[in-house]
Amino acid sequence: MNGLTIFSTDLIPVYTTSTGEKVVIGRELHASLKIGKDYSSWFRKMVDYGFKKNEDFTLLPRSGEQKGSGGHNKIDHVLKFDMAKHICMIQRTEKGKEIRQKLIELEKAVQIRDSYLIEDPIERAKAWIKEEQERRSLIETTKIQEQQLLEFQPKASYYDKVLQSKEAIRTKVIAGDYGMSAQKFNKKLNELHVQYKVGNTWVLYREHQGNGYTQTKTFTKETDNGYVITNTHTCWTQKGRLFLYDLLKSNGILPVIEQE
């Protein structure tokens, strides 16, 4: 299928690209989630949550035998795992949670398989043991998160709160959602290898750059003496807030709205 090879068909088809990246197909995810509305309308709504073309997903022209009723090829999309996992969570359904867990397990399985590429047998064994421990821990954490999600359902969801906001917001606002000061929150993100400080500004580590998580904004303020002071702040986009939510929750840190 357009340069994709099948990797797994367990619960949802997963493919490998020519570069080795694992992806899913939009229409197949839509079908697996059992969405009531048509694919095109549903996917446009998903994109409105902050996902970007050619970053989180790409177009996938369909073959001739899959033409729509008007004779034109149906539009489909190749989704990266992060986007697919977010979409599953947004659905807030049992099927969505089930597929999201499967994607997480497959993602971890890929990392475990990579350990076999290490030539030194001792180092390979060490890597495998570490990855197996992480895999088991991840499965246990996912199960706990699923239970917590069910427990929190009667309350307002932090996801719902985030999705109501379209503007990038400052870190201190998100810190307040978790009952922390901005200083403590920034320190926690630094401990989790999300960001580091350059001068007075926090910036993302390379692996998180280019994902649309942040926007750098410059604010000016005039002093009583007539001087203009310029400050640069890192603000978080809606997509970035969802990334932080997943990351912090996987580390046992919940927003106040979801705490007991």
Coordinates of C-alpha atoms in Angstrom, one line a residue, residues 50-255:
G50 CA -4.1 21.0 16.7
F51 CA -2.7 18.3 14.5
K52 CA -0.7 19.4 11.4
K53 CA -0.4 18.1 7.9
N54 CA 3.0 16.6 7.0
E55 CA 3.9 16.7 10.8
D56 CA 1.3 14.5 12.4
F57 CA -0.2 13.0 9.3
T58 CA 0.2 12.9 5.5
L59 CA -2.2 12.2 2.7
L60 CA -2.5 8.7 1.3
P61 CA -4.1 8.5 -2.2
R62 CA -6.2 5.4 -2.4
S63 CA -6.0 2.8 -5.2
G64 CA -8.5 2.7 -8.0
E65 CA -10.6 -0.1 -6.6
Q66 CA -11.4 2.1 -3.6
K67 CA -13.0 5.0 -5.4
G68 CA -15.9 6.9 -3.9
S69 CA -19.4 7.0 -5.4
G70 CA -18.5 10.0 -7.5
G71 CA -15.7 8.1 -9.3
H72 CA -13.0 10.0 -7.4
N73 CA -10.4 8.3 -5.2
K74 CA -11.3 8.6 -1.5
I75 CA -8.9 10.8 0.5
D76 CA -7.2 8.9 3.3
H77 CA -4.4 9.7 5.7
V78 CA -1.3 8.1 7.3
L79 CA -1.2 8.9 11.0
K80 CA 1.8 8.9 13.3
F81 CA 1.4 6.9 16.5
D82 CA 1.2 10.1 18.7
M83 CA -1.7 11.5 16.7
A84 CA -3.5 8.1 16.7
K85 CA -3.1 7.7 20.5
H86 CA -4.4 11.3 21.1
I87 CA -7.4 10.6 18.9
C88 CA -8.2 7.4 20.7
M89 CA -8.1 9.3 24.1
I90 CA -10.3 12.1 22.7
Q91 CA -13.1 9.6 21.8
R92 CA -13.6 8.8 25.5
T93 CA -14.9 5.3 24.7
E94 CA -13.9 1.8 25.8
K95 CA -12.9 1.0 22.2
G96 CA -10.7 4.1 22.1
K97 CA -8.9 3.1 25.3
E98 CA -8.5 -0.5 24.0
I99 CA -6.9 0.7 20.8
R100 CA -4.7 3.3 22.5
Q101 CA -3.3 0.6 24.8
K102 CA -2.6 -1.6 21.9
L103 CA -0.7 1.2 20.1
I104 CA 1.3 1.8 23.3
E105 CA 2.2 -1.9 23.6
L106 CA 3.2 -2.1 19.9
E107 CA 5.3 1.1 20.2
K108 CA 7.1 -0.5 23.2
A109 CA 7.5 -3.8 21.3
V110 CA 9.3 -2.0 18.5
Q111 CA 11.8 -0.7 21.0
I112 CA 12.3 -4.2 22.5
R113 CA 13.0 -5.6 19.0
D114 CA 15.6 -3.0 18.5
S115 CA 17.6 -4.4 21.4
Y116 CA 18.4 -7.5 19.3
L117 CA 20.4 -5.2 16.9
I118 CA 23.1 -4.8 19.6
E119 CA 26.0 -6.9 18.6
D120 CA 27.6 -7.4 22.0
P121 CA 25.8 -10.3 23.7
I122 CA 26.2 -8.9 27.2
E123 CA 25.0 -5.4 26.3
R124 CA 22.2 -6.9 24.3
A125 CA 21.0 -9.0 27.3
K126 CA 21.2 -5.9 29.5
A127 CA 19.1 -3.9 27.0
W128 CA 16.5 -6.7 26.7
I129 CA 16.1 -7.0 30.5
K130 CA 15.7 -3.3 30.9
E131 CA 13.2 -3.0 28.0
E132 CA 11.2 -6.0 29.4
Q133 CA 11.0 -4.4 32.8
E134 CA 9.8 -1.1 31.2
R135 CA 7.3 -3.0 29.1
R136 CA 5.7 -4.7 32.1
S137 CA 5.7 -1.4 34.0
L138 CA 4.0 0.3 31.1
I139 CA 1.3 -2.4 30.9
E140 CA 0.6 -2.0 34.6
T141 CA 0.6 1.7 34.4
T142 CA -1.8 1.7 31.4
K143 CA -4.2 -0.6 33.3
I144 CA -4.2 1.7 36.3
Q145 CA -4.8 4.7 34.1
E146 CA -7.8 3.0 32.5
Q147 CA -9.3 2.4 35.9
Q148 CA -8.6 6.0 36.9
L149 CA -10.2 7.2 33.7
L150 CA -13.4 5.3 34.6
E151 CA -13.3 6.6 38.1
F152 CA -13.0 10.2 36.9
Q153 CA -15.7 10.0 34.2
P154 CA -18.5 11.5 36.4
K155 CA -16.3 14.6 36.8
A156 CA -15.3 17.1 34.2
S157 CA -12.3 15.9 32.2
Y158 CA -9.1 17.9 32.0
Y159 CA -9.1 16.8 28.3
D160 CA -12.4 18.5 27.9
K161 CA -11.1 21.7 29.5
V162 CA -8.0 21.8 27.4
L163 CA -10.0 21.3 24.2
Q164 CA -12.1 24.3 24.9
S165 CA -9.1 26.5 24.6
K166 CA -7.7 27.4 21.2
E167 CA -5.0 29.9 22.2
A168 CA -1.4 29.1 23.4
I169 CA -1.1 29.8 27.1
R170 CA 1.7 30.5 29.5
T171 CA 3.2 27.8 31.7
K172 CA 2.0 29.4 34.9
V173 CA -1.6 28.8 33.8
I174 CA -1.0 25.1 33.2
A175 CA 1.0 24.9 36.4
G176 CA -2.0 26.2 38.3
D177 CA -4.1 23.4 36.8
Y178 CA -1.8 21.0 38.6
G179 CA -1.7 23.0 41.8
M180 CA 1.9 24.0 41.3
S181 CA 3.8 27.2 41.0
A182 CA 5.3 27.9 37.6
Q183 CA 8.8 27.4 39.1
K184 CA 8.0 24.0 40.5
F185 CA 6.2 23.0 37.3
N186 CA 9.1 24.0 35.1
K187 CA 11.5 22.1 37.3
K188 CA 9.3 19.0 37.0
L189 CA 9.3 19.3 33.2
N190 CA 13.1 19.6 33.3
E191 CA 13.3 16.5 35.4
L192 CA 11.2 14.7 32.8
H193 CA 13.6 15.8 30.1
V194 CA 11.0 18.0 28.3
Q195 CA 12.8 21.3 28.6
Y196 CA 15.9 23.1 29.7
K197 CA 16.8 26.7 30.5
V198 CA 18.7 29.0 28.1
G199 CA 19.2 32.3 30.0
N200 CA 15.8 33.1 31.4
T201 CA 13.8 31.1 28.9
W202 CA 12.8 27.5 28.9
V203 CA 13.2 25.7 25.6
L204 CA 12.3 22.1 24.5
Y205 CA 14.9 19.4 24.2
R206 CA 15.5 18.4 20.5
E207 CA 13.3 15.3 20.5
H208 CA 10.3 17.5 21.4
Q209 CA 11.0 20.3 19.0
G210 CA 9.1 20.7 15.7
N211 CA 6.0 18.9 17.1
G212 CA 3.9 22.1 17.5
Y213 CA 3.9 21.9 21.3
T214 CA 5.0 25.5 22.0
Q215 CA 5.0 29.0 20.7
T216 CA 7.5 31.6 21.8
K217 CA 5.9 34.9 22.6
T218 CA 7.5 38.3 23.4
F219 CA 5.8 40.6 25.9
T220 CA 6.8 44.2 26.5
K221 CA 6.2 46.3 29.6
E222 CA 6.9 50.0 30.2
T223 CA 8.4 50.9 33.5
D224 CA 7.5 54.0 35.6
N225 CA 10.8 55.6 34.3
G226 CA 9.6 55.2 30.7
Y227 CA 11.9 52.3 29.8
V228 CA 10.4 49.4 27.8
I229 CA 11.3 45.9 29.2
T230 CA 11.1 42.9 26.8
N231 CA 10.5 39.4 28.1
T232 CA 10.3 36.2 26.1
H233 CA 8.0 33.4 27.3
T234 CA 7.4 29.9 26.1
C235 CA 3.7 29.3 25.7
W236 CA 2.0 25.9 25.2
T237 CA -0.3 25.1 22.4
Q238 CA -3.4 22.9 22.8
K239 CA -1.4 20.1 21.3
G240 CA 1.4 20.7 23.7
R241 CA -1.0 20.7 26.7
L242 CA -2.3 17.3 25.6
F243 CA 1.3 16.0 25.3
L244 CA 2.0 17.3 28.9
Y245 CA -1.2 15.7 30.2
D246 CA -0.3 12.3 28.8
L247 CA 3.3 12.6 30.0
L248 CA 2.5 13.8 33.5
K249 CA -0.3 11.3 33.9
S250 CA 2.1 8.4 33.0
N251 CA 4.3 9.7 35.8
G252 CA 1.5 9.7 38.3
I253 CA 0.9 13.5 38.2
L254 CA -2.8 14.5 37.7
P255 CA -4.4 17.9 37.2

